[in-house]
Amino acid sequence: MPLPPLSVLDLAPIPEGGTVRDALDRSRALAQHTETLGYRRFWLAEHHNMTGIASAATALVIGHVAAGTQAIRVGAGGIMLPNHAPLTVAEQFGTLATLFPDRIDLGLGRAPGTDGATLRALRRDYGAAESFPQDVLEVQAFLDDPQAGQAVRAVPGAGTKVPLWILGSSLFGAELAGMLGLPFAFASHFAPDALMPALETYRARFRPSAQLAAPHAMVGINVVAAETEAEARRLFTTPQQAFTNLLRGTRGLLPAPIDDIDTYWSPPEKRQASRMLARSLVGTAGTIRAGLEALATETEADEIIVASAIHDHAARLRSYTILAEAHGGLDAVDAHRSAA
């Protein structure tokens, strides 16, 4: 069966034994690699005060990646809009769109992407999330053609019409994306429970817009692929440790894989981390292919975006190669492509 196009979600992870510069250079190298394999998009996510994530200045990292690639779409998955003034976001992404025409995406999220203390350091407050729908419309207006008499314009930005996406891990984002007629990306790679209700809500609430005529849903998953099932399972202990650390409230660099994950987490931690990682495909090409087919059948997704928290850079590149091979030809699925 034909499968939806694949895209990449990268957090610019800083591995144990590595540096921030290593992380940023590896993200660029991964984008170059996945571009040659035919992946559709390469997105980076905004997180703050995370010692293991190098993409806090997301627009700058997008520029770094876009400058090192030629055709793959590069964007934010996403910008946490409550942390920013809409005009600033429009100026940043208008600049990127001017430098890299027809290659930039702007995914917008409602969560702060950090903790309360860091939120205050960003000069924001929790109430900022309440204006998210209005802020999305404001960003959209700044990126649209300027109106006669418009007092404030995004320069650069006005007229670039950078494609907007709504990101979500709940029904709120699904409803908003549908009402605004925007493409919707669900964060099922870490929040899988509401995936199917969110997709149903999005499609039911969708109203055509100037950007999008029909619903376009992207589903997030984790993929760790290797030559053997045993090696894939070992590599997967890296995200398993990372999610366990998140539950413990301990932040750190991306851990190296270990031989026995059960010596690392407690039974309650195992249950909770495994639930968060439920939308993960781990194994050889055959296992990955079967998982992709099942996911496509279940969700009817228009696109799949893949996170792969693998400690070793060469193993991460190889994982995306095996995924591309399992997919069976990323450029041969035009029926699933849309203007999104």
Coordinates of C-alpha atoms in Angstrom, one line a residue, residues 45-50 55-59 76-90 92-93 106-133 135-136 139:
A45 CA 11.3 22.4 18.2
E46 CA 11.5 25.2 20.7
H47 CA 12.5 24.1 24.2
H48 CA 14.2 26.3 26.9
N49 CA 16.4 25.4 29.9
M50 CA 16.9 21.9 28.7
S55 CA 17.3 24.3 19.6
A56 CA 16.1 27.0 22.0
A57 CA 16.8 29.7 19.4
T58 CA 14.7 27.8 17.0
A59 CA 14.6 30.3 14.1
A76 CA 9.4 24.9 13.4
G77 CA 7.7 22.0 15.1
G78 CA 7.1 24.3 16.7
I79 CA 7.4 27.8 17.9
M80 CA 5.8 28.1 21.4
L81 CA 3.8 31.2 20.6
P82 CA 3.0 32.3 24.2
N83 CA 6.7 32.9 24.6
H84 CA 6.8 35.5 21.8
A85 CA 5.2 38.6 20.4
P86 CA 3.4 37.7 17.1
L87 CA 5.2 40.5 15.3
T88 CA 8.6 39.1 16.3
V89 CA 7.7 35.6 15.1
A90 CA 6.4 37.1 11.8
Q92 CA 11.8 36.0 12.1
F93 CA 10.0 33.7 9.8
L106 CA 5.9 27.7 10.8
G107 CA 4.3 25.3 13.3
L108 CA 2.8 27.1 16.3
G109 CA 2.2 25.5 19.7
R110 CA 0.4 26.7 22.8
A111 CA 2.5 25.1 25.5
P112 CA 5.4 27.1 27.0
G113 CA 7.9 24.4 26.3
T114 CA 9.6 24.9 29.6
D115 CA 9.1 25.2 33.4
G116 CA 7.6 28.1 35.4
A117 CA 10.8 29.7 36.4
T118 CA 12.1 29.7 32.8
L119 CA 8.8 31.1 31.7
R120 CA 9.3 34.1 34.0
A121 CA 12.8 34.5 32.7
L122 CA 11.3 34.7 29.2
R123 CA 9.2 37.6 30.5
R124 CA 6.0 35.7 29.9
D125 CA 3.3 34.4 32.1
Y126 CA 0.9 31.4 32.1
G127 CA -2.0 33.6 31.0
A128 CA -0.3 34.2 27.7
A129 CA -1.6 30.9 26.5
E130 CA -5.2 32.1 26.7
S131 CA -4.6 34.4 23.8
F132 CA -3.2 31.7 21.6
P133 CA -6.0 31.7 19.0
D135 CA -2.0 35.4 18.4
V136 CA -2.2 32.8 15.6
V139 CA 0.9 36.1 13.0

